XYZ file of C-alpha atoms in Angstrom:
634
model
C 49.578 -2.933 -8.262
C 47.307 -4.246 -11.018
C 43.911 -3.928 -12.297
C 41.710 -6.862 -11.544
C 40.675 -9.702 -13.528
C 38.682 -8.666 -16.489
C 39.004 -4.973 -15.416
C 40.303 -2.015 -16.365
C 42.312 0.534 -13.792
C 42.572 4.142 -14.856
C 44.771 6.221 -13.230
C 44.197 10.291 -12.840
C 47.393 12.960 -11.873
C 47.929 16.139 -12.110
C 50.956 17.285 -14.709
C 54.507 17.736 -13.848
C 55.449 21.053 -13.608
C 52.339 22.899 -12.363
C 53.266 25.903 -9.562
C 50.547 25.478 -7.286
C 49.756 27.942 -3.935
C 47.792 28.161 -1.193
C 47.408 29.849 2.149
C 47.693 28.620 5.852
C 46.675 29.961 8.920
C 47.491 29.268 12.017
C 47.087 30.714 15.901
C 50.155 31.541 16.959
C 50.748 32.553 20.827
C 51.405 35.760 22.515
C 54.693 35.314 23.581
C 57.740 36.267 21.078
C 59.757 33.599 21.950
C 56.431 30.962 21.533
C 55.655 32.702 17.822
C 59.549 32.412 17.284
C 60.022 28.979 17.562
C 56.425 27.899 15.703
C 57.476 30.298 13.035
C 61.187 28.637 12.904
C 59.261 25.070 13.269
C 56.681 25.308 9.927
C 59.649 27.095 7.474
C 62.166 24.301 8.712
C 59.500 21.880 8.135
C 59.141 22.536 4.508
C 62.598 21.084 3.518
C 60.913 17.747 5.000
C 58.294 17.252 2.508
C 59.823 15.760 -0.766
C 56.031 13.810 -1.732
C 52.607 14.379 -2.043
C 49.608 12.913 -2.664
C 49.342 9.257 -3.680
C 50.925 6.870 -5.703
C 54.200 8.043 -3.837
C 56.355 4.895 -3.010
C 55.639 4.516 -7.011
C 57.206 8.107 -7.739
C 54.430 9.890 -8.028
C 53.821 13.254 -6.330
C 57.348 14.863 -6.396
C 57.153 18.545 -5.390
C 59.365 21.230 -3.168
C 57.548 23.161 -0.538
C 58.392 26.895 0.195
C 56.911 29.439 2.448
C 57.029 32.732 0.068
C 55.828 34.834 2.684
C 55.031 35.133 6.716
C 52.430 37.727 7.771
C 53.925 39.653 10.811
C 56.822 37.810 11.502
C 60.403 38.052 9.368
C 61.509 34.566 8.291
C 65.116 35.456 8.404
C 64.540 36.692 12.053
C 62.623 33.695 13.175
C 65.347 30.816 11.354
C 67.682 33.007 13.540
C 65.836 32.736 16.501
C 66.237 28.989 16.075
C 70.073 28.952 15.210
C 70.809 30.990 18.758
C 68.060 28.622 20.941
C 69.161 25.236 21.190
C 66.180 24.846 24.053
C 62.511 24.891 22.853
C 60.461 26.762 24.475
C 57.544 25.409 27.122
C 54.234 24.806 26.121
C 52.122 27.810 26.648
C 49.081 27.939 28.933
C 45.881 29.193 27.811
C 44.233 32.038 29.527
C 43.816 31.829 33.232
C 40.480 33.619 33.069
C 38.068 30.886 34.621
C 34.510 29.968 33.184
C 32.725 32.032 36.225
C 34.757 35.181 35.340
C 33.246 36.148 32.083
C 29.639 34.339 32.730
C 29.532 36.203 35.979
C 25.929 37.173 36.081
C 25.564 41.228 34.975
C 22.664 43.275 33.889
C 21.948 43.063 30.144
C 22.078 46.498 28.777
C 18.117 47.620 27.314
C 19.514 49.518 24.260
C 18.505 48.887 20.718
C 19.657 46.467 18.406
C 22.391 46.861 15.816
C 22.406 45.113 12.501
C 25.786 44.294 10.404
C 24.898 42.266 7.484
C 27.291 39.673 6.463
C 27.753 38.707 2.670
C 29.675 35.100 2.384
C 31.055 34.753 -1.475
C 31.795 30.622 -1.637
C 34.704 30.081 -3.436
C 34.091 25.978 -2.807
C 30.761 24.377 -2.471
C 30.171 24.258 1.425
C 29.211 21.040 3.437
C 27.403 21.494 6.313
C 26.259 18.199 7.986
C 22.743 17.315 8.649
C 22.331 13.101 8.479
C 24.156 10.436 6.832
C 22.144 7.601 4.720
C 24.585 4.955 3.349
C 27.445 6.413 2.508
C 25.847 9.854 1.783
C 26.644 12.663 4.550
C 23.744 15.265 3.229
C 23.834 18.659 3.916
C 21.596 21.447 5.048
C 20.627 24.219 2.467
C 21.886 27.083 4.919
C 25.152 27.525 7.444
C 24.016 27.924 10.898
C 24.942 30.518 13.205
C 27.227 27.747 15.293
C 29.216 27.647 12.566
C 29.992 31.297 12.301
C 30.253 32.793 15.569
C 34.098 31.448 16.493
C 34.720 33.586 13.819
C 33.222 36.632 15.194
C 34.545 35.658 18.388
C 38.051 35.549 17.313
C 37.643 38.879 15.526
C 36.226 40.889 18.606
C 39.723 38.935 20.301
C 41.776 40.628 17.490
C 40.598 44.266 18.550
C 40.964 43.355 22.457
C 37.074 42.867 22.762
C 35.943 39.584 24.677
C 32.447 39.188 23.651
C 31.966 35.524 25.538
C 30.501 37.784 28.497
C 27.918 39.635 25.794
C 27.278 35.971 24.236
C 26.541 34.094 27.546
C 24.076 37.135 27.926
C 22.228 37.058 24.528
C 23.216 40.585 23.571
C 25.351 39.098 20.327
C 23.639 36.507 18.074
C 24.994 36.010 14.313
C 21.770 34.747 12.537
C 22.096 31.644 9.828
C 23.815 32.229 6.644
C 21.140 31.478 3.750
C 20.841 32.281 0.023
C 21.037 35.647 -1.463
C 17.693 36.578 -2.535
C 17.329 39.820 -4.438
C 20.610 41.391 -2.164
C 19.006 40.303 0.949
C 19.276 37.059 3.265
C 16.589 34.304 2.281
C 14.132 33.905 5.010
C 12.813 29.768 4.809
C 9.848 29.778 2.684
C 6.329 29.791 5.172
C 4.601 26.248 6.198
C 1.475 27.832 5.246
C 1.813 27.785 1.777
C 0.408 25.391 -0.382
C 1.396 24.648 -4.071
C -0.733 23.342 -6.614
C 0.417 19.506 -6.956
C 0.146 19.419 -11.004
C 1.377 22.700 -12.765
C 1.830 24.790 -9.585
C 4.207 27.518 -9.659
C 4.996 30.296 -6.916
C 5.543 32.928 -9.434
C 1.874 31.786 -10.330
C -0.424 33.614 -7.709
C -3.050 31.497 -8.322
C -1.354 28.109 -7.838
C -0.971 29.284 -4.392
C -3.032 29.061 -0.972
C -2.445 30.448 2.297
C -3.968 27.853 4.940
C -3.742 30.093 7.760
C -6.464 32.402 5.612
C -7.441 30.196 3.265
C -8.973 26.615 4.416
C -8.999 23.761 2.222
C -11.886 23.272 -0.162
C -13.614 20.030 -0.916
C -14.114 20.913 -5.034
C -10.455 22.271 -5.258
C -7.363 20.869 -6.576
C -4.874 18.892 -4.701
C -2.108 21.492 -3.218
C 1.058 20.314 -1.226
C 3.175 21.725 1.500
C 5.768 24.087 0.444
C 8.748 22.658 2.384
C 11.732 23.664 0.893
C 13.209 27.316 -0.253
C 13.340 30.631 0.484
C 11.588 33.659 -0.184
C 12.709 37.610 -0.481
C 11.486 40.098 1.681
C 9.083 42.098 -0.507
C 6.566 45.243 0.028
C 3.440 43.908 1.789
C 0.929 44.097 -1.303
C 3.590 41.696 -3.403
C 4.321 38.229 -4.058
C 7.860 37.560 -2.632
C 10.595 35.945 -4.879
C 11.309 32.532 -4.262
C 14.556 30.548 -4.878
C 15.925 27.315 -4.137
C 19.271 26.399 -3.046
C 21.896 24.507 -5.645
C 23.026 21.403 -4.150
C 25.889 19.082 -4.901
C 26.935 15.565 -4.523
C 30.830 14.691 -4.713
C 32.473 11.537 -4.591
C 35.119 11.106 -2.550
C 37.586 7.481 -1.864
C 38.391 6.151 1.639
C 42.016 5.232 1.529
C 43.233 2.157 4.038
C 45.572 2.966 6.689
C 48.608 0.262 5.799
C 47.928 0.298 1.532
C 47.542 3.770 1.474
C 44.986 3.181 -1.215
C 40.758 2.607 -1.685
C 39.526 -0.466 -0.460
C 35.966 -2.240 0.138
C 37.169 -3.397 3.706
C 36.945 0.199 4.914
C 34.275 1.808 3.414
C 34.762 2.094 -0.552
C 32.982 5.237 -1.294
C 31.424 8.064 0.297
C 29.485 10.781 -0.637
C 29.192 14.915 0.319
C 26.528 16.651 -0.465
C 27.186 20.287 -0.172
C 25.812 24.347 -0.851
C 26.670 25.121 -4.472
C 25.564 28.454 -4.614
C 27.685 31.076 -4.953
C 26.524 33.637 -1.982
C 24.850 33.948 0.827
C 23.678 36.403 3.643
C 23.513 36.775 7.321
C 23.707 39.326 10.180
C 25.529 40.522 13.386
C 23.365 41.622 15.288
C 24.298 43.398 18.753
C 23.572 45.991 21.603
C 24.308 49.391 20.735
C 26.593 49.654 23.546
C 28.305 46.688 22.220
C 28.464 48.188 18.553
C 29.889 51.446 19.584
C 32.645 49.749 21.487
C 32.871 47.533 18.362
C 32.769 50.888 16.077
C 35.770 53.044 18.339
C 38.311 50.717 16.793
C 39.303 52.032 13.655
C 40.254 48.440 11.685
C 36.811 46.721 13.247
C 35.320 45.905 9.213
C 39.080 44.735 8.724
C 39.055 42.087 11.428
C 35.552 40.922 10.494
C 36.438 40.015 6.898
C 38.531 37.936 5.032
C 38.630 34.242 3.792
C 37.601 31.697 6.167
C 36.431 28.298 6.013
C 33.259 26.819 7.422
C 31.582 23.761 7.527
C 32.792 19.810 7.154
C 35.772 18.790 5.721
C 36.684 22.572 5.792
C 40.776 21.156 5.667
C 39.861 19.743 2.194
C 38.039 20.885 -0.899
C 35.045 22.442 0.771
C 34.034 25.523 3.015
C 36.393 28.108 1.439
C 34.381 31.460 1.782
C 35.243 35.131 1.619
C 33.814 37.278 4.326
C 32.470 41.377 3.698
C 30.328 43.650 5.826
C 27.860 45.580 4.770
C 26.608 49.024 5.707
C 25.181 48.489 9.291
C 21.493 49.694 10.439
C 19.132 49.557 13.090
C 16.723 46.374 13.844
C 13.529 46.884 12.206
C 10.362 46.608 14.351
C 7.748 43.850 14.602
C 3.866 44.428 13.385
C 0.859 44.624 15.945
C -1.762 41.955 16.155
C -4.840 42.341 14.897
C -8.096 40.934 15.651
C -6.581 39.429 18.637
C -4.598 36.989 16.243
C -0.711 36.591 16.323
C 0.861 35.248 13.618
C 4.153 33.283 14.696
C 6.959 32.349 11.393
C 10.018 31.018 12.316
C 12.748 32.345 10.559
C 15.302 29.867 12.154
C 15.020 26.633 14.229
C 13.755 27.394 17.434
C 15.338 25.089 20.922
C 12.846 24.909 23.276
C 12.295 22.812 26.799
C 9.270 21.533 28.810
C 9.273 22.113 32.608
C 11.244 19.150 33.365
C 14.351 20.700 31.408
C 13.454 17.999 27.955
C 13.648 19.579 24.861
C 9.839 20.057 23.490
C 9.223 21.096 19.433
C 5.841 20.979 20.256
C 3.337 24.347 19.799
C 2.696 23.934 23.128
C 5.714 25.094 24.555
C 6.057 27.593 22.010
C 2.782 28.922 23.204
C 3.939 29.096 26.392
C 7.079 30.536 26.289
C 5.498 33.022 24.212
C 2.651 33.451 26.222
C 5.564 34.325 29.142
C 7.657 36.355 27.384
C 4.890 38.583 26.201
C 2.363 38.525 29.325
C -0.359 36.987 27.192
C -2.440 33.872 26.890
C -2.187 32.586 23.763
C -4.340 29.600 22.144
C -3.105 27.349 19.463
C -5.605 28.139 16.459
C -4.073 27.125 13.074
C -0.618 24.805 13.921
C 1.575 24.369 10.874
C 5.056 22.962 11.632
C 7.666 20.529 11.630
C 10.657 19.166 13.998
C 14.083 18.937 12.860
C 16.449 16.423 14.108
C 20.205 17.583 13.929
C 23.403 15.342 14.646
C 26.863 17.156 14.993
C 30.227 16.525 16.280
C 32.785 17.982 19.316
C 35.752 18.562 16.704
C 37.575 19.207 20.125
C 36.219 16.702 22.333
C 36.574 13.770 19.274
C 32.700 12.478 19.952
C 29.624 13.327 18.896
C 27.462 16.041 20.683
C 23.340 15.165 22.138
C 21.036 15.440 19.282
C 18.971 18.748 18.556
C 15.314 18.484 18.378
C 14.114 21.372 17.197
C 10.928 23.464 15.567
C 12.187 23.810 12.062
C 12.770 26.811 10.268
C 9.427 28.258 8.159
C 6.631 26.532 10.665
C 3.880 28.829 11.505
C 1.729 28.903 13.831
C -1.667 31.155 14.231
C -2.295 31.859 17.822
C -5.809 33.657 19.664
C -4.426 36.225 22.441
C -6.575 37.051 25.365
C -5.378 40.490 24.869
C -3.235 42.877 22.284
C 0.167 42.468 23.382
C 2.263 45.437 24.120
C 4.365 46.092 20.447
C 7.624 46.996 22.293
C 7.310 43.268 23.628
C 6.764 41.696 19.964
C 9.719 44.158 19.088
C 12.229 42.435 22.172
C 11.505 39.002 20.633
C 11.963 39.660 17.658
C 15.244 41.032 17.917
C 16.694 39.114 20.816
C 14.951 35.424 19.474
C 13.432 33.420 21.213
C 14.625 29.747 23.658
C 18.387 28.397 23.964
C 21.122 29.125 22.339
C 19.971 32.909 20.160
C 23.250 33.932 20.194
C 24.094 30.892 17.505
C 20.828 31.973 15.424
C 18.146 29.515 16.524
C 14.919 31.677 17.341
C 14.345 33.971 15.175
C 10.947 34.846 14.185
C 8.500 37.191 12.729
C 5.359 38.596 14.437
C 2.205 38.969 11.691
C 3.921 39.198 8.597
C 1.407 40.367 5.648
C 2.741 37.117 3.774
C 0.935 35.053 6.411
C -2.237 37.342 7.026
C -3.139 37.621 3.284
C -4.477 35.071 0.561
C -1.421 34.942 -2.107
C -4.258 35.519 -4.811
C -4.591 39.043 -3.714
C -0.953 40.139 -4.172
C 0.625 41.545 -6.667
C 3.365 39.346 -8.933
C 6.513 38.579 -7.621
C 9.402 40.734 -9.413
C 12.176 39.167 -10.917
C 15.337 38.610 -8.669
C 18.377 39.677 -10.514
C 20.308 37.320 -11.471
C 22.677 36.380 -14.542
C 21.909 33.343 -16.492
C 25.081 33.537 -18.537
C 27.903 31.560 -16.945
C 30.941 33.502 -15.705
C 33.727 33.964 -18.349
C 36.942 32.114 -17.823
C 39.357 34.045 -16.353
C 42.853 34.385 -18.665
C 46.003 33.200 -17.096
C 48.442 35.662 -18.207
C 50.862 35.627 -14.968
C 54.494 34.522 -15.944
C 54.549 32.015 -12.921
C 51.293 30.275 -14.814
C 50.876 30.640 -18.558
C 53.509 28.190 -19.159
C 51.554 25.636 -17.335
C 48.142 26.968 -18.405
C 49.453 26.729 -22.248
C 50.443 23.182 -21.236
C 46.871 22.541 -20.189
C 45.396 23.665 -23.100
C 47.411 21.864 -25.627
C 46.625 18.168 -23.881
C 42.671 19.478 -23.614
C 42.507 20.318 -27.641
C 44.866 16.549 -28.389
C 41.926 15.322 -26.846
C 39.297 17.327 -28.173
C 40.794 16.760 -31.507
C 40.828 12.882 -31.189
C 36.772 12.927 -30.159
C 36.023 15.329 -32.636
C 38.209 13.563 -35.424
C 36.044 9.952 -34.615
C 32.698 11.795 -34.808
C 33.531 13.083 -38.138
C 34.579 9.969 -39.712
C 31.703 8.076 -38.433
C 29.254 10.286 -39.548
C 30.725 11.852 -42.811
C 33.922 9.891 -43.905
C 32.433 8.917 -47.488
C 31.460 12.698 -47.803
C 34.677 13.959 -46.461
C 37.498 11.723 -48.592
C 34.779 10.211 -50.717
C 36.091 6.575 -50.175
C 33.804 3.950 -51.416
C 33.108 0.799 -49.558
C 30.877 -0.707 -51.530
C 33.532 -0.582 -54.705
C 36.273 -1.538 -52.141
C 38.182 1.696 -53.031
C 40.843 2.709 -52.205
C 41.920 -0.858 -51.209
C 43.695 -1.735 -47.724
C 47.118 -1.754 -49.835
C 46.934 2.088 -50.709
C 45.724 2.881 -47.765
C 48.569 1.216 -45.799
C 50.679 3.421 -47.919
C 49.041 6.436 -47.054
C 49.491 5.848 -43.654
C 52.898 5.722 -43.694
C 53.732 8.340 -45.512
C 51.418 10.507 -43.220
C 53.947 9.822 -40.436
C 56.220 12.091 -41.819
C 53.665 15.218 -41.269
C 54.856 16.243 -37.752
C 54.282 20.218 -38.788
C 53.217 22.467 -41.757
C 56.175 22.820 -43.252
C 56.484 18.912 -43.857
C 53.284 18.966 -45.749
C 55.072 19.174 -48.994
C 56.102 15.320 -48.650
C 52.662 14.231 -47.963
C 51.740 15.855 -50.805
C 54.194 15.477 -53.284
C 53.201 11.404 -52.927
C 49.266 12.289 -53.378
C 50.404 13.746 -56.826
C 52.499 10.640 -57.836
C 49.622 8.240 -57.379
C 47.584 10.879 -59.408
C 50.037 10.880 -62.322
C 50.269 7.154 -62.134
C 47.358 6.405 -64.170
C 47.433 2.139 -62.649
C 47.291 3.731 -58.981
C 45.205 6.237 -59.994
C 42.474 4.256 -60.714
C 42.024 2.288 -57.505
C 41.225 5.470 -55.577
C 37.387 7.040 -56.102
C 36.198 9.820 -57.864
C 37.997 12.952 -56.667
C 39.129 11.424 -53.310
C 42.880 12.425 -54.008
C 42.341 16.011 -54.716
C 40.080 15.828 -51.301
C 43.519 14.934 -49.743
C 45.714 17.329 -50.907
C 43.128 19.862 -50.525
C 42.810 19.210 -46.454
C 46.801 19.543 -46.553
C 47.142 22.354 -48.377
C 44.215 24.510 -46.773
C 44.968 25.397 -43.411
C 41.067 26.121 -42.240
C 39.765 22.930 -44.145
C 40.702 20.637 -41.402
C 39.063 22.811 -38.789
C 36.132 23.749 -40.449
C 35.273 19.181 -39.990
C 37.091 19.529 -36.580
C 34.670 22.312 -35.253
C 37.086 24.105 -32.096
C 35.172 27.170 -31.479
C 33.839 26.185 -28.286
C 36.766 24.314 -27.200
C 38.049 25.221 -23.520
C 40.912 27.673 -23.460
C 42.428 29.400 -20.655
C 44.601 31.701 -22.473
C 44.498 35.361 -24.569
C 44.403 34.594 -28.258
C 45.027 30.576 -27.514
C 43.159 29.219 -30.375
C 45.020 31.164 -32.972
C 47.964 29.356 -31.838
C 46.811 25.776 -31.251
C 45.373 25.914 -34.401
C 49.048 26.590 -36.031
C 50.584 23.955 -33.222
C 48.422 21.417 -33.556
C 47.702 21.062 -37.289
C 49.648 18.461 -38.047
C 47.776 16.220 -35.039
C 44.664 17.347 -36.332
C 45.336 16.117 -39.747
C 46.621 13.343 -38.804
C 43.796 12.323 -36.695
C 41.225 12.558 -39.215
C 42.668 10.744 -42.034
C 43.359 7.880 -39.170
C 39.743 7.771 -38.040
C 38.428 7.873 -41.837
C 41.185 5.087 -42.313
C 39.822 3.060 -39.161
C 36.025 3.719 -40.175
C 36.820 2.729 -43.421
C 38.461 -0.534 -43.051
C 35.103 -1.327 -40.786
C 33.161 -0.930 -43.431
C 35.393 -2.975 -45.543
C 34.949 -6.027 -42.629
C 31.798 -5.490 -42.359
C 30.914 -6.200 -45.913
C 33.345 -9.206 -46.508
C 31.772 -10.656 -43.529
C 28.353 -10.096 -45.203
C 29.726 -11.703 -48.186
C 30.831 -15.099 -46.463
């Protein structure tokens, strides 16, 4: 319980007092007497937790727990329930309905797709896990479909729909989540692009080349890869816009089982990286049939939305996200080949296997699964791509799942066809995807899109996405249950500010603020103690009187007079007289408030503290000079 040797330990907690809420959900089962007793189980469980946090077995983290409110069950009913049952329920059993039952092999249905775009508003940052190096888990840039579609399959369960049937058959697929680009979902930025190494800039058509048209030249510049971002979908003669997503790193402790506090034997520190933007964009996209079954229940966009949380550590401080749907429309079609060229761009990763049932990123089995699915031959012409190796873990099953190797998102490939493929083909692929696991979001692609099939020289400039470069305003805490807390806050913020702003000042202006004189050795150390003393009794603005009062004694008394510089003394009672003087050194405009009209009032409050604190730090950097030039002297 101490710092170590030649350390310091700083402790951090939040203030007594503070009202803090939060909501919990939780799966509850069918039966009434099964919701009865979990419902009687959590509100009798409250009364248990007297602590939390840490630092507890040293009094720290003292709190009551209520449950204000239940959704659809009474709490009264439910605490009876559990005074008339002395005999807890049994367990219940899942679902009999077998694996075979709802995989049982069916005709997929041939009508058109159905788009329901998805807008995610993150209300944390959002971790989603890609590799750990060190102590760093690093996250991907986008959420993929995995991670959304227990959500959709739990609302379809809410209306009575069971959708694992329409999954197993690829006739459901909810595409990745990725940044908001001009009100639409990012699509990964193309492979084929190439920016200029020194100066390059997308919004610069020039700094651009398109290596599926454009072949590298020997007198040229050097260009690089574009491998990271996404781009808008714009009208085929312009530039697309192109953004990049925000990314965080947080620090976070990993506490030892028995101390129940940090230590180096068990890790130290680790590290999230996570999705700091503030929205993203995906789809549901579905058979028609499927949509109008979805569409005859009347609460269907009330099931879909909501808060949720994806991602890692979604228990904690990350993955808190608010769900809406958006207006739905049909599945726009794919472009024809031309020239007997096919453009392939991968909007998502693509899962694909070789004839022996590996898994195979390679073009060649893209080629030929294409070539299959489309009744072509296709040759490999132009090959630009990557493979993406992705971890994850069985939350259920406690141990990790096999490893993904996969085509990445935004490789391109330009293939030769033997012949034009039929367009209602290209259409089928591109709305159903393309290898394992569409129904999660992995392959999706785009047939011959203009951005591939045109030098970026020749298109117009990209317009400017719409966004806000002025940070949101604070929201002002006005509830009853939180301004006395929130004033709380703000007081403790501006005692701080106040202290940092009061040492700046006297460092940098304490001879032109009091006029004290160093070199001279006025006032002298004895004076000065005097002054500080009698400054103890300014606790408010109505003690100033006091303070001043003893300011004009040493000015009438010519002997004490004269040991204090120039007009130093009418400097004093000038900053305790004025109410504005000391804030106009102090500076609070821009100080953090949370509050309506909360700097009017701090500024009356907290006066006397401000005063205080700058005649101290003038004191303290006067007394270094003082040091500093007796040292000098011997």
């Amino acid at each position: 319980g101490r710092a170590m040797d030649e350390h310091l330990r700083f402790e951090e907690m939040a203030r007594t007092r503070a009202v803090l809420t939060g909501t919990c959900s939780v799966s509850l089962p069918d039966g009434a007497s099964d919701r009865m007793a979990a419902t009687a189980l959590l509100i009798a469980s409250t009364n248990l937790v007297e602590r939390i946090g840490g630092k507890r077995r040293r009094g720290g983290g003292r709190c009551k727990l209520d449950i204000i409110e239940i959704t659809n069950v009474e709490m009264n009913a439910a605490l009876d329930w559990l005074e008339s049952n002395s005999q807890a329920p049994g367990v219940p059993r899942p679902s009999d309905s077998s694996l075979a039952a709802w995989i049982e092999a069916s005709p997929t249905d041939t009508s058109e797709w159905i788009s329901i775009p998805l807008l995610l508003e993150l209300a944390s940052p959002l971790a989603v896990s890609s590799r750990t190096v060190g102590n760093v888990a690093e996250s991907l840039d986008f959420v993929p479909g995995t991670y959304l579609l227990p959500h959709v399959t739990a609302a379809f369960a809410g209306l009575g729909m069971d959708v694992r049937p329409a999954i197993a058959r690829g006739d459901l697929r909810v595409l990745p989540a990725t940044i908001d680009v001009g009100g639409q979902a990012g699509w990964p930025v193309p492979l084929a692009l190439f920016l200029r190494k020194e100066q390059g800039s997308f919004a610069d058509r020039e700094s651009l080349r398109n290596r599926l048209v454009e072949p590298e030249q020997t007198n040229e510049p050097q260009f690089k890869q574009c491998r990271g971002g996404y781009v808008g979908t714009a009208e085929p003669d312009t530039l697309p816009s192109y953004v990049t997503v925000p990314l965080i790193v947080r620090t976070h402790n990993t506490v030892e089982e028995e101390s129940q506090r940090p230590t180096t034997e068990v890790g130290g520190v680790y590290s999230y990286e996570a999705i700091a933007t503030k929205r993203l964009r995906t789809e549901l996209r579905l058979r028609k049939s499927l949509y109008e079954q979805l569409t005859s229940k009347p609460d269907w966009r009330r099931a879909i939305e909501g808060s949720c949380r994806f991602g890692r550590s979604k228990k904690d401080d990350y993955g808190a996200v608010v769900l809406s749907v958006a207006d739905p429309h049909s599945v726009p079609g794919a472009r024809p080949c031309q020239d007997n060229r096919l453009a392939v761009w991968l909007l998502s990763d693509v899962l694909l296997r070789d004839k022996r049932l590996r898994a195979a990123p390679t073009i060649e089995s893209l080629g030929n699964e294409l070539g299959r699915r489309l009744g072509v031959k296709l040759t490999s012409v132009i090959p630009l791509v990557r493979v993406r190796r992705t971890e994850s873990w069985h939350v259920g099953w406690g141990l990790p799942r096999a490893s993904l190797v996969t085509l990445n998102a935004g490789s391109c490939v330009l293939f030769a066809v033997d012949s034009e493929p039929a367009l209602d083909k290209l259409n089928k692929i591109e709305a159903e995807g393309i290898g394992e696991r569409t129904s999660e979001g992995y392959g999706q692609v785009r047939f011959n899109n203009p951005l591939l099939l045109i030098a970026p020289n020749t298109l117009k400039p990209a317009r400017n996405v719409a966004t806000s470069t002025t940070p949101p305003a604070v929201p002002l805490l006005e509830a009853e249950e939180t301004y006395e807390y929130a004033c709380r806050i703000e007081e403790e913020a501006w005692r701080e500010e106040i202290r940092r702003a009061a040492l700046t000042a006297a460092q940098v202006r304490q001879r032109e603020l009091l006029g004290w004189d160093a070199q001279r050795e006025q006032p002298p150390m004895s004076q000065i103690g005097g002054l500080r003393g009698v400054l103890q009794l300014l606790q408010s603005w109505d003690n100033r009187a006091m303070v001043i009062g003893w300011l004009e004694h040493l000015r009438d008394t010519k002997r004490r007079e004269e040991k204090w510089p120039g007009n130093s003394l009418q400097r004093l009672v000038r900053l305790l007289r004025e109410p504005q003087a000391v804030w106009e050194v102090l500076e609070p405009a821009k100080w953090p408030t949370l509050t309506e009209h909360a700097g009017e009032r701090l500024r009356t409050k907290l006066w006397a503290v401000a005063v205080r604190s700058l005649i101290d730090a003038c004191i303290r950097a006067h007394k270094r000079e003082l040091d500093e030039r007796q040292t000098r002297r011997h």
